[in-house]
Short mmCIF file of C-alpha atoms and ligand atoms in Angstrom, two decimals:
data_model
loop_
_atom_site.label_atom_id
_atom_site.label_comp_id
_atom_site.label_asym_id
_atom_site.label_seq_id
_atom_site.Cartn_x
_atom_site.Cartn_y
_atom_site.Cartn_z
CA MET A 1 124.93 130.00 114.26
CA SER A 2 121.36 128.94 113.29
CA ALA A 3 118.24 130.45 114.53
CA HIS A 4 116.25 128.79 117.19
CA TYR A 5 112.65 127.76 117.26
CA TYR A 6 110.78 126.31 120.35
CA LEU A 7 107.28 124.88 120.06
CA THR A 8 105.20 122.85 122.52
CA THR A 9 101.96 120.91 122.56
CA PRO A 10 99.77 120.90 125.52
CA ILE A 11 100.85 117.87 128.08
CA TYR A 12 98.06 115.26 127.86
CA TYR A 13 96.28 113.99 130.90
CA VAL A 14 96.89 110.41 131.37
CA ASN A 15 93.37 109.66 132.71
CA ASP A 16 92.49 108.12 129.17
CA LYS A 17 93.94 106.54 126.18
CA PRO A 18 94.82 109.09 123.39
CA HIS A 19 92.13 109.87 120.80
CA ILE A 20 92.32 111.94 117.60
CA GLY A 21 91.74 115.26 119.36
CA HIS A 22 95.16 114.61 121.10
CA ALA A 23 96.81 113.41 117.90
CA TYR A 24 95.57 116.55 116.00
CA THR A 25 97.27 119.15 118.31
CA THR A 26 100.61 117.18 117.87
CA ILE A 27 100.21 116.71 114.12
CA ALA A 28 99.98 120.44 113.68
CA CYS A 29 103.09 121.13 115.91
CA ASP A 30 104.95 118.39 113.98
CA ALA A 31 104.34 119.93 110.70
CA LEU A 32 105.56 123.09 111.90
CA ALA A 33 108.58 121.64 113.65
CA ARG A 34 109.69 119.72 110.46
CA PHE A 35 108.95 122.97 108.50
CA LYS A 36 111.19 125.00 110.52
CA ARG A 37 114.00 122.42 110.68
CA LEU A 38 113.89 122.01 106.85
CA ASP A 39 114.09 125.79 106.71
CA GLY A 40 117.33 125.79 108.61
CA TYR A 41 116.16 126.28 112.23
CA GLU A 42 117.58 124.48 115.24
CA VAL A 43 114.19 123.30 116.76
CA LYS A 44 113.05 122.09 119.95
CA PHE A 45 109.62 120.37 119.75
CA LEU A 46 108.18 119.42 123.13
CA THR A 47 105.33 117.11 123.94
CA GLY A 48 104.48 114.98 127.00
CA THR A 49 102.14 113.96 129.75
CA ASP A 50 100.43 115.80 132.60
CA GLU A 51 100.25 113.14 135.28
CA HIS A 52 99.24 114.78 138.49
CA GLY A 53 95.92 115.94 139.89
CA GLN A 54 92.60 114.65 141.18
CA LYS A 55 91.40 113.46 137.77
CA VAL A 56 94.44 111.20 137.35
CA GLU A 57 94.29 110.08 140.95
CA THR A 58 90.75 109.03 140.56
CA ALA A 59 91.31 107.33 137.29
CA ALA A 60 94.24 105.23 138.97
CA ALA A 61 91.95 104.42 141.87
CA ASN A 62 89.11 103.30 139.56
CA ALA A 63 91.71 101.01 137.68
CA GLY A 64 92.72 99.69 141.15
CA ILE A 65 96.33 100.65 140.69
CA ASP A 66 98.65 103.17 142.48
CA PRO A 67 98.92 106.41 140.57
CA GLN A 68 102.65 106.03 139.56
CA THR A 69 102.03 102.53 138.04
CA PHE A 70 98.89 103.78 136.30
CA THR A 71 100.65 106.97 134.84
CA ASP A 72 103.57 104.93 133.52
CA GLY A 73 101.21 102.94 131.70
CA VAL A 74 99.20 105.68 130.03
CA SER A 75 102.12 107.86 129.55
CA GLN A 76 103.55 105.16 127.57
CA ASN A 77 100.55 105.09 125.25
CA PHE A 78 101.20 108.64 124.41
CA ARG A 79 104.83 107.83 123.74
CA ASP A 80 103.77 104.98 121.42
CA LEU A 81 101.31 107.29 119.52
CA ALA A 82 104.12 109.55 118.79
CA GLY A 83 106.02 106.65 117.19
CA ALA A 84 102.98 105.68 115.12
CA MET A 85 102.09 109.09 114.05
CA ASN A 86 105.76 109.89 113.03
CA PHE A 87 106.14 112.80 115.34
CA SER A 88 109.44 114.34 115.45
CA ASN A 89 109.43 115.67 118.97
CA ASP A 90 112.80 116.26 120.53
CA ASP A 91 111.63 115.66 124.07
CA PHE A 92 108.87 113.92 125.85
CA ILE A 93 108.29 115.17 129.16
CA ARG A 94 106.44 113.73 132.26
CA THR A 95 105.35 115.80 135.11
CA THR A 96 106.18 113.00 137.39
CA GLU A 97 109.89 113.42 136.48
CA GLU A 98 112.52 114.64 139.00
CA ARG A 99 113.62 117.46 136.73
CA HIS A 100 110.03 118.74 136.62
CA LYS A 101 109.38 118.60 140.27
CA LYS A 102 112.61 120.64 140.85
CA ALA A 103 111.41 123.20 138.31
CA CYS A 104 108.09 123.56 139.90
CA GLN A 105 109.46 123.80 143.42
CA ALA A 106 112.02 126.55 142.13
CA LEU A 107 109.30 128.63 140.46
CA TRP A 108 107.08 128.41 143.48
CA LYS A 109 109.94 129.62 145.79
CA ARG A 110 110.57 132.36 143.42
CA LEU A 111 106.83 133.46 143.34
CA LEU A 112 106.81 133.22 147.14
CA ASP A 113 110.05 135.24 147.64
CA LYS A 114 108.82 137.96 145.36
CA GLY A 115 105.47 138.18 147.45
CA HIS A 116 103.09 136.80 144.93
CA ILE A 117 101.96 133.80 146.94
CA TYR A 118 100.06 133.76 150.28
CA LEU A 119 98.37 131.39 152.55
CA GLY A 120 94.46 131.54 152.94
CA ALA A 121 91.65 129.27 152.61
CA TYR A 122 89.47 128.29 149.55
CA GLU A 123 85.81 127.96 149.41
CA GLY A 124 84.13 127.37 146.31
CA TRP A 125 83.34 125.24 143.23
CA TYR A 126 85.85 122.95 141.61
CA SER A 127 85.49 120.76 138.45
CA ILE A 128 87.78 117.86 138.48
CA ARG A 129 87.19 117.13 134.79
CA ASP A 130 88.46 120.64 133.90
CA GLU A 131 90.79 120.70 136.98
CA ALA A 132 89.56 124.38 137.30
CA PHE A 133 87.69 126.58 139.79
CA PHE A 134 84.51 128.35 139.09
CA THR A 135 82.64 131.24 140.70
CA GLU A 136 79.11 131.21 141.99
CA THR A 137 77.98 133.00 138.91
CA GLU A 138 79.67 130.60 136.52
CA VAL A 139 77.91 127.67 138.11
CA LYS A 140 74.50 126.79 136.75
CA ASP A 141 72.49 123.73 137.92
CA GLY A 142 75.44 122.12 139.54
CA LYS A 143 77.53 122.48 136.34
CA ALA A 144 80.57 124.47 135.25
CA PRO A 145 80.15 126.55 131.74
CA THR A 146 82.11 123.58 130.00
CA GLY A 147 79.23 121.22 131.27
CA ALA A 148 81.42 119.43 133.67
CA PRO A 149 80.19 118.63 137.22
CA VAL A 150 81.46 120.69 140.10
CA GLU A 151 81.95 119.99 143.67
CA TRP A 152 82.20 122.31 146.74
CA VAL A 153 85.76 122.73 148.09
CA GLU A 154 86.61 124.20 151.41
CA GLU A 155 90.25 123.96 152.42
CA PRO A 156 93.34 125.65 153.41
CA SER A 157 94.99 126.95 150.24
CA TYR A 158 98.00 129.06 149.09
CA PHE A 159 96.74 131.91 146.60
CA PHE A 160 98.78 133.58 143.85
CA ASP A 161 97.95 137.31 143.45
CA LEU A 162 96.33 136.99 140.04
CA SER A 163 94.00 140.05 140.64
CA LYS A 164 97.22 142.31 140.57
CA TRP A 165 98.14 141.27 136.89
CA GLN A 166 94.91 142.34 135.34
CA GLU A 167 96.34 145.55 134.12
CA PRO A 168 99.73 144.41 133.19
CA LEU A 169 98.12 141.44 131.18
CA LEU A 170 95.80 143.78 129.33
CA LYS A 171 98.73 146.18 128.56
CA TYR A 172 100.71 143.20 127.18
CA TYR A 173 97.95 141.86 125.00
CA GLU A 174 97.52 145.47 123.57
CA GLU A 175 101.25 145.87 122.89
CA ASN A 176 101.51 142.29 121.44
CA PRO A 177 98.58 141.78 119.06
CA ASP A 178 100.04 138.44 117.87
CA PHE A 179 100.56 137.00 121.32
CA ILE A 180 97.21 135.28 121.20
CA ALA A 181 95.80 133.79 117.93
CA PRO A 182 93.26 133.57 116.23
CA SER A 183 92.16 137.24 116.77
CA ALA A 184 88.72 136.16 117.85
CA ARG A 185 90.10 134.13 120.89
CA ARG A 186 92.35 136.99 121.68
CA ASN A 187 89.23 139.20 122.05
CA GLU A 188 87.48 136.41 124.21
CA VAL A 189 90.64 136.35 126.43
CA MET A 190 90.72 140.30 126.59
CA SER A 191 87.05 140.58 127.66
CA PHE A 192 87.50 137.94 130.31
CA VAL A 193 90.56 139.60 131.89
CA LYS A 194 88.72 142.98 131.55
CA SER A 195 85.83 141.41 133.49
CA GLY A 196 88.28 141.21 136.47
CA LEU A 197 90.57 138.59 137.86
CA ARG A 198 90.47 137.01 141.29
CA ASP A 199 93.28 135.67 143.06
CA LEU A 200 93.95 132.04 142.25
CA SER A 201 93.90 129.15 144.40
CA VAL A 202 97.30 127.36 143.86
CA SER A 203 97.45 124.49 146.38
CA ARG A 204 95.32 121.51 147.48
CA THR A 205 95.22 119.54 150.81
CA SER A 206 92.44 117.18 150.20
CA PHE A 207 94.48 114.72 148.19
CA LYS A 208 98.06 113.64 147.56
CA TRP A 209 98.81 113.14 144.08
CA GLY A 210 100.93 116.11 143.10
CA ILE A 211 104.22 118.17 143.70
CA PRO A 212 104.50 119.10 147.35
CA VAL A 213 104.55 122.73 148.18
CA PRO A 214 108.06 123.50 149.34
CA ASP A 215 108.32 123.65 153.12
CA ASP A 216 104.81 122.90 153.62
CA ASP A 217 103.92 119.22 152.31
CA ALA A 218 100.43 119.14 153.75
CA HIS A 219 99.86 121.07 150.51
CA ILE A 220 100.38 119.85 146.88
CA MET A 221 100.56 122.41 143.88
CA TYR A 222 97.59 123.20 141.97
CA VAL A 223 97.70 120.93 138.76
CA TRP A 224 97.83 123.62 136.26
CA LEU A 225 100.66 125.63 137.98
CA ASP A 226 102.53 122.30 138.00
CA ALA A 227 101.63 121.50 134.35
CA LEU A 228 102.23 124.98 132.79
CA THR A 229 105.72 124.93 134.31
CA ASN A 230 106.58 121.97 132.09
CA TYR A 231 107.41 124.42 129.22
CA ILE A 232 110.36 125.93 131.08
CA THR A 233 111.45 122.51 132.81
CA ALA A 234 112.24 121.24 129.44
CA THR A 235 114.54 124.22 128.82
CA GLY A 236 116.53 123.34 131.79
CA TYR A 237 114.83 125.78 134.31
CA PRO A 238 115.65 126.53 137.25
CA ASP A 239 119.12 126.87 135.56
CA THR A 240 118.56 130.00 133.67
CA ASP A 241 121.92 130.23 132.52
CA CYS A 242 122.26 127.00 130.53
CA GLU A 243 122.46 126.69 126.71
CA ASP A 244 118.93 125.27 126.35
CA PHE A 245 117.39 128.11 128.31
CA ASN A 246 119.20 130.72 126.38
CA ASN A 247 118.56 129.24 123.26
CA PHE A 248 114.93 128.30 123.56
CA TRP A 249 113.19 130.29 126.22
CA PRO A 250 110.96 132.23 125.63
CA ALA A 251 109.03 129.58 123.43
CA ASP A 252 108.10 130.80 119.93
CA LEU A 253 104.75 128.91 120.18
CA HIS A 254 102.47 127.18 122.63
CA MET A 255 99.81 125.22 120.57
CA VAL A 256 96.79 124.51 122.60
CA GLY A 257 93.04 123.57 121.92
CA LYS A 258 90.59 126.35 122.57
CA ASP A 259 89.39 124.83 125.69
CA ILE A 260 92.70 125.48 127.41
CA LEU A 261 93.39 128.77 126.15
CA ARG A 262 92.58 130.76 129.41
CA PHE A 263 95.13 128.78 131.38
CA HIS A 264 97.82 129.50 128.85
CA ALA A 265 96.89 133.12 127.86
CA VAL A 266 96.03 134.33 131.41
CA TYR A 267 97.56 132.38 134.21
CA TRP A 268 100.91 131.31 132.55
CA PRO A 269 101.85 134.73 131.54
CA ALA A 270 100.80 136.09 134.91
CA PHE A 271 103.01 133.51 136.68
CA LEU A 272 105.82 134.25 134.49
CA MET A 273 105.40 138.05 134.71
CA ALA A 274 105.40 137.53 138.44
CA ALA A 275 108.45 135.44 138.46
CA ASP A 276 110.34 137.93 136.21
CA LEU A 277 110.75 135.31 133.43
CA PRO A 278 110.25 136.24 129.76
CA LEU A 279 106.80 135.44 128.25
CA PRO A 280 106.27 132.93 125.25
CA LYS A 281 105.91 134.75 121.94
CA ARG A 282 102.67 133.36 120.77
CA ILE A 283 99.79 131.19 121.88
CA PHE A 284 97.60 129.51 119.16
CA ALA A 285 94.23 127.99 120.06
CA HIS A 286 92.96 125.61 117.53
CA GLY A 287 89.37 124.27 117.35
CA TRP A 288 87.83 120.94 118.16
CA TRP A 289 87.07 117.82 115.90
CA MET A 290 83.55 116.51 115.92
CA ASN A 291 82.68 112.93 114.99
CA GLU A 292 79.91 112.87 112.32
CA GLY A 293 78.23 115.96 113.83
CA GLN A 294 78.59 115.03 117.63
CA LYS A 295 81.17 116.16 120.07
CA MET A 296 83.37 113.42 121.10
CA SER A 297 83.05 112.32 124.52
CA LYS A 298 83.69 109.45 126.99
CA SER A 299 79.97 109.28 127.80
CA LEU A 300 78.96 109.16 124.13
CA GLY A 301 81.84 106.51 123.57
CA ASN A 302 82.48 108.08 120.19
CA PHE A 303 86.08 109.02 120.48
CA ILE A 304 88.01 108.57 117.32
CA ASP A 305 91.01 106.13 117.88
CA PRO A 306 94.04 107.37 115.71
CA TYR A 307 95.24 103.86 115.25
CA ASP A 308 92.01 102.90 113.68
CA LEU A 309 92.31 105.94 111.28
CA ILE A 310 95.88 105.11 110.35
CA ASN A 311 95.06 101.52 109.62
CA LYS A 312 91.98 102.43 107.45
CA TYR A 313 93.33 105.44 105.46
CA GLY A 314 97.11 105.55 106.01
CA LEU A 315 99.31 107.84 108.19
CA ASP A 316 100.14 110.61 105.79
CA GLN A 317 96.40 110.62 104.50
CA VAL A 318 95.30 111.33 108.14
CA ARG A 319 97.95 114.04 108.72
CA TYR A 320 97.09 115.67 105.47
CA PHE A 321 93.39 115.53 106.20
CA CYS A 322 93.73 116.79 109.68
CA LEU A 323 95.58 120.10 108.46
CA ARG A 324 93.64 120.58 105.23
CA GLU A 325 89.99 119.99 106.15
CA MET A 326 89.14 123.31 107.87
CA SER A 327 90.75 126.43 108.62
CA PHE A 328 93.15 126.04 111.49
CA GLY A 329 91.48 127.53 114.52
CA SER A 330 87.79 126.58 113.54
CA ASP A 331 86.07 123.35 114.59
CA GLY A 332 86.19 120.50 112.14
CA GLU A 333 84.08 117.42 111.18
CA PHE A 334 85.38 114.09 110.97
CA THR A 335 83.56 112.19 108.44
CA HIS A 336 84.46 109.03 106.33
CA THR A 337 83.24 110.90 103.08
CA ALA A 338 85.26 113.95 103.73
CA ILE A 339 88.64 112.07 104.36
CA VAL A 340 88.03 109.64 101.29
CA ASN A 341 87.33 112.76 99.06
CA ARG A 342 90.45 114.44 100.25
CA MET A 343 92.61 111.37 99.82
CA ASN A 344 91.24 110.22 96.54
CA SER A 345 90.88 113.50 94.76
CA GLU A 346 93.67 115.58 96.13
CA LEU A 347 96.44 113.31 97.16
CA ALA A 348 95.84 110.31 94.60
CA ASN A 349 94.47 112.24 91.67
CA ASP A 350 95.84 115.66 91.71
CA PHE A 351 99.42 115.12 93.32
CA GLY A 352 100.04 111.49 93.00
CA ASN A 353 98.95 111.09 89.55
CA LEU A 354 100.93 113.91 88.53
CA SER A 355 104.18 112.41 89.64
CA GLN A 356 103.27 109.03 88.59
CA ARG A 357 102.31 110.23 85.07
CA VAL A 358 105.54 112.38 84.55
CA LEU A 359 107.90 109.84 86.10
CA SER A 360 106.39 107.07 83.88
CA MET A 361 106.92 108.98 80.79
CA ILE A 362 110.49 109.72 81.79
CA ALA A 363 111.15 106.19 82.62
CA LYS A 364 109.74 105.17 79.23
CA ASN A 365 111.01 107.77 76.92
CA CYS A 366 114.10 109.32 78.42
CA ASP A 367 115.96 106.37 79.29
CA GLY A 368 115.01 106.59 83.07
CA LYS A 369 117.25 109.52 83.53
CA VAL A 370 116.56 113.35 84.16
CA PRO A 371 116.03 114.41 80.86
CA PRO A 372 118.09 117.15 79.18
CA HIS A 373 116.49 120.63 78.54
CA GLY A 374 116.80 123.14 75.83
CA ASP A 375 115.67 126.72 76.44
CA PHE A 376 112.57 127.49 78.51
CA THR A 377 109.53 129.00 76.91
CA ASP A 378 107.33 131.52 78.65
CA ALA A 379 105.00 128.77 79.73
CA ASP A 380 107.94 126.83 81.27
CA LYS A 381 109.01 129.82 83.12
CA VAL A 382 105.68 130.56 84.40
CA LEU A 383 105.24 127.17 86.12
CA MET A 384 108.92 127.12 87.37
CA ASP A 385 108.72 130.62 88.94
CA ALA A 386 105.31 129.92 90.48
CA ALA A 387 106.88 126.79 92.23
CA ALA A 388 109.88 128.84 93.12
CA GLY A 389 107.72 131.35 94.79
CA LEU A 390 105.99 128.81 96.99
CA LEU A 391 108.59 128.80 99.73
CA GLY A 392 107.95 132.48 100.72
CA THR A 393 104.23 132.15 100.79
CA LEU A 394 104.55 128.96 102.77
CA ARG A 395 106.70 130.59 105.33
CA GLN A 396 104.10 133.22 106.04
CA ALA A 397 101.30 130.74 106.28
CA TYR A 398 103.26 128.49 108.72
CA ASP A 399 104.38 131.42 110.79
CA ALA A 400 100.53 132.18 110.97
CA GLN A 401 99.74 128.51 111.72
CA ALA A 402 97.46 128.70 108.53
CA PHE A 403 98.29 125.12 107.53
CA ASN A 404 95.24 124.86 105.23
CA LYS A 405 96.21 127.98 103.51
CA ALA A 406 99.65 126.63 103.04
CA LEU A 407 98.08 123.63 101.49
CA ASP A 408 95.72 125.75 99.35
CA GLN A 409 98.89 127.48 97.82
CA VAL A 410 100.57 124.12 97.12
CA TRP A 411 97.46 122.82 95.37
CA GLN A 412 97.40 125.85 93.21
CA ILE A 413 100.73 124.78 91.85
CA VAL A 414 99.76 121.10 91.78
CA GLY A 415 96.68 122.36 89.60
CA ASP A 416 99.00 124.45 87.39
CA ALA A 417 101.36 121.63 86.86
CA ASN A 418 98.55 119.34 85.81
CA ARG A 419 97.12 121.86 83.25
CA TYR A 420 100.58 122.35 81.90
CA VAL A 421 100.86 118.44 81.24
CA ASP A 422 97.64 118.63 79.36
CA GLU A 423 98.49 121.80 77.54
CA MET A 424 101.93 120.56 76.64
CA ALA A 425 100.82 117.02 75.95
CA PRO A 426 104.34 115.71 76.05
CA TRP A 427 103.14 112.17 74.82
CA GLY A 428 102.32 113.83 71.37
CA LEU A 429 105.76 115.56 71.15
CA LYS A 430 107.76 112.22 71.16
CA LYS A 431 107.63 111.74 67.47
CA THR A 432 107.39 115.37 66.36
CA ASP A 433 109.71 117.25 68.77
CA PRO A 434 111.64 114.97 71.02
CA ASP A 435 113.70 117.76 72.36
CA ARG A 436 110.82 119.94 73.40
CA MET A 437 109.25 116.64 75.04
CA ALA A 438 112.36 116.38 77.25
CA THR A 439 112.28 120.00 78.25
CA VAL A 440 108.62 119.59 79.11
CA LEU A 441 109.39 116.37 81.29
CA TYR A 442 112.20 118.39 82.80
CA VAL A 443 110.12 121.33 83.89
CA LEU A 444 107.51 119.01 85.35
CA ALA A 445 110.04 116.76 87.19
CA ASP A 446 111.69 119.91 88.48
CA THR A 447 108.29 121.22 89.82
CA ILE A 448 107.55 117.86 91.37
CA ARG A 449 110.88 118.01 93.13
CA VAL A 450 109.84 121.52 94.77
CA LEU A 451 106.34 120.20 95.58
CA GLY A 452 107.84 117.10 97.15
CA VAL A 453 110.26 119.09 99.17
CA LEU A 454 107.61 121.44 100.52
CA MET A 455 105.22 118.71 101.51
CA GLN A 456 107.58 116.86 103.57
CA PRO A 457 106.29 118.58 106.84
CA ILE A 458 102.85 117.21 106.18
CA VAL A 459 103.28 114.02 104.45
CA PRO A 460 106.73 112.95 105.54
CA ASP A 461 106.89 109.28 104.36
CA SER A 462 105.12 109.87 101.05
CA ALA A 463 107.05 112.98 100.16
CA SER A 464 110.30 111.15 101.04
CA THR A 465 109.18 108.23 98.61
CA MET A 466 108.49 110.80 95.89
CA LEU A 467 111.71 112.35 96.42
CA ASP A 468 113.67 109.09 96.30
CA GLN A 469 112.15 108.78 92.78
CA LEU A 470 113.83 111.86 91.86
CA ALA A 471 117.11 110.35 93.19
CA LEU A 472 117.32 113.37 95.63
CA GLY A 473 119.99 113.25 98.38
CA ASP A 474 119.48 114.55 101.95
CA GLU A 475 120.93 118.22 101.10
CA GLY A 476 118.47 118.31 98.25
CA ARG A 477 115.68 117.91 100.41
CA LYS A 478 116.28 121.06 102.64
CA PHE A 479 114.65 124.35 101.70
CA ALA A 480 118.07 125.91 101.21
CA SER A 481 118.37 123.61 97.95
CA LEU A 482 115.18 124.74 96.51
CA GLY A 483 116.68 127.19 94.27
CA THR A 484 118.95 124.58 92.54
CA ARG A 485 117.67 122.35 89.85
CA LEU A 486 117.47 118.85 88.98
CA VAL A 487 120.69 117.49 87.11
CA PRO A 488 120.08 116.22 83.56
CA GLY A 489 121.25 112.84 83.05
CA THR A 490 120.83 111.71 86.80
CA GLU A 491 119.75 108.03 86.87
CA LEU A 492 116.09 107.70 88.42
CA PRO A 493 114.72 104.57 89.95
CA LYS A 494 111.72 102.90 88.63
CA PRO A 495 108.63 105.02 89.48
CA THR A 496 105.75 103.54 91.85
CA PRO A 497 102.58 105.34 92.80
CA VAL A 498 102.80 107.29 96.09
CA PHE A 499 99.30 108.01 97.20
CA PRO A 500 97.12 104.99 96.91
CA ARG A 501 93.22 105.54 96.45
CA TYR A 502 90.89 104.44 99.24
CA VAL A 503 88.54 101.57 97.81
CA GLU A 504 85.42 100.85 99.85
CA PRO A 505 85.80 97.25 101.06
CA GLU A 506 82.73 95.97 99.43
CA THR A 507 83.81 97.52 96.05
CA ALA A 508 87.36 95.83 96.62
CA GLU A 509 85.77 92.49 97.13
CA ALA A 510 83.32 92.79 94.30
N1 LIG B 601 96.59 118.44 130.66
C1 LIG B 601 95.90 119.52 130.12
C2 LIG B 601 96.89 120.47 129.37
C3 LIG B 601 97.99 120.95 129.98
S1 LIG B 601 99.15 121.88 129.16
C4 LIG B 601 100.10 122.62 130.18
C5 LIG B 601 94.75 118.98 129.12
N2 LIG B 601 94.97 117.80 128.67
S2 LIG B 601 93.95 117.07 127.72
O1 LIG B 601 94.63 115.75 127.46
O2 LIG B 601 92.71 117.21 128.18
O3 LIG B 601 93.80 117.86 126.36
C6 LIG B 601 94.98 118.02 125.53
C7 LIG B 601 94.69 118.69 124.30
O4 LIG B 601 93.79 117.96 123.51
C8 LIG B 601 93.88 120.09 124.50
O5 LIG B 601 94.64 121.07 123.62
C9 LIG B 601 92.70 119.91 123.87
O6 LIG B 601 92.18 121.14 123.20
C10 LIG B 601 92.68 118.69 122.86
N3 LIG B 601 91.62 118.05 122.45
C11 LIG B 601 90.85 117.29 123.33
N4 LIG B 601 89.82 116.78 122.54
C12 LIG B 601 89.78 117.29 121.42
C13 LIG B 601 88.96 117.39 120.12
N5 LIG B 601 87.86 116.54 120.12
N6 LIG B 601 89.36 118.01 119.25
C14 LIG B 601 90.51 118.67 118.99
N7 LIG B 601 91.39 118.77 120.14
C15 LIG B 601 90.96 118.36 121.29
O7 LIG B 601 93.90 119.73 128.76
#
């Protein structure tokens, strides 16, 4: 039986069309999901849309359509994006689905039965943009700390006894130091919880677009209680005996943006503790993308459209850039120059040229077949051993969501391989020592195999093309086959370049 791995993206609000910030979270999860599958895990990778709440109700009203028709449309945009970005999610959840309503109402009843929900009245500030409550001290000049406008709310409301979970949460964070990452974010969450938790309003009566509270449908559930529950809905909850729940809950990882960490690292574990359900193993909060120095926002109209990026630079180039540019967890800067540099120098020159050079030499000088090899020299072994050691390093990096570190490690070997080509100068060996030339090209081809296999999670299409050129079958692409070697004499197709260079349009026309 294989090990299981369950990871989730946040579910996206359907008040707007997808932008690069949304695509980013899912790209990171997709790379991790692919890595785990190739490493032999049975993976469940979940994404979807968060369709209830005041924000969505208002967006639908502004568009002049009923909320269900509106959410059907925008949710489809997110599904289409998954197709366009080559996301390998195993499920796509919508909070308007019946399975989700059932799960939310069951969780609510469980919390109520266990005495963690009570009826009261809410009086205070609410930010529709954040779908969050704020205290008097947090609100300054009519704005939440996030900069979002707030409105005064007074209405009957059910409350969740969050204040009771302060100590259990702190104890849990202490005992599970990897539960929240990166560690700077963990510290922020801990000091927030230490500063005191107030009971949380978990229902609203002033609008209708949400899941009705069981046995009191004057109330609908607070959109974050509804939204967070999606992670267990998708494992079959409330059926806690089903195969999916047993295999996949608790989740291995919830990936979120730093802006929504509090909901995931405070509210969600408190709800689960109160319901006596296991907690997810890890929550990772990544940073934000800025556009040429500015925060992307609706009012500035500077949201980067993922489709524009794919059309301009290519899909794998965008995926690579997103995970390579900054250390995962920090904020990053989207600039044309930065992406072109990465794509031209690292993908096209370093990696693409390596494979194109080597495979062309093989096509020309070795009859288009994997060359035979003689004894390996120390230099050959150093390169092959370094490549063989990559998997272990990458496993650690992926488990820490350190995608940029993983790519650093891969590029070390790409650099080693390029230096090896230059040092061995196989082109010069053709006349003087053809057997040695064959061995050198064999060592290189086999190193490219390892690099191609390990790059599949980040650049799936390009890596696949590269591996096609080495005539590698499906089994040969799994990590379990990394320890095997290319078989001399295997016919290889004609090589074609894998990573095109970006050429500025004006240069291209000239
Ligand atoms: N619906 C909630 C999540 C509920 S999860 C149970 C939500 N949705 S969102 O559509 O507003 O944001 C989804 C994700 O996109 C968040 O993780 C957020 O951090 C991320 N991003 C939105 N803009 C971003 C950038 N500019 N850069 C990087 N990610 C950002 O919050």
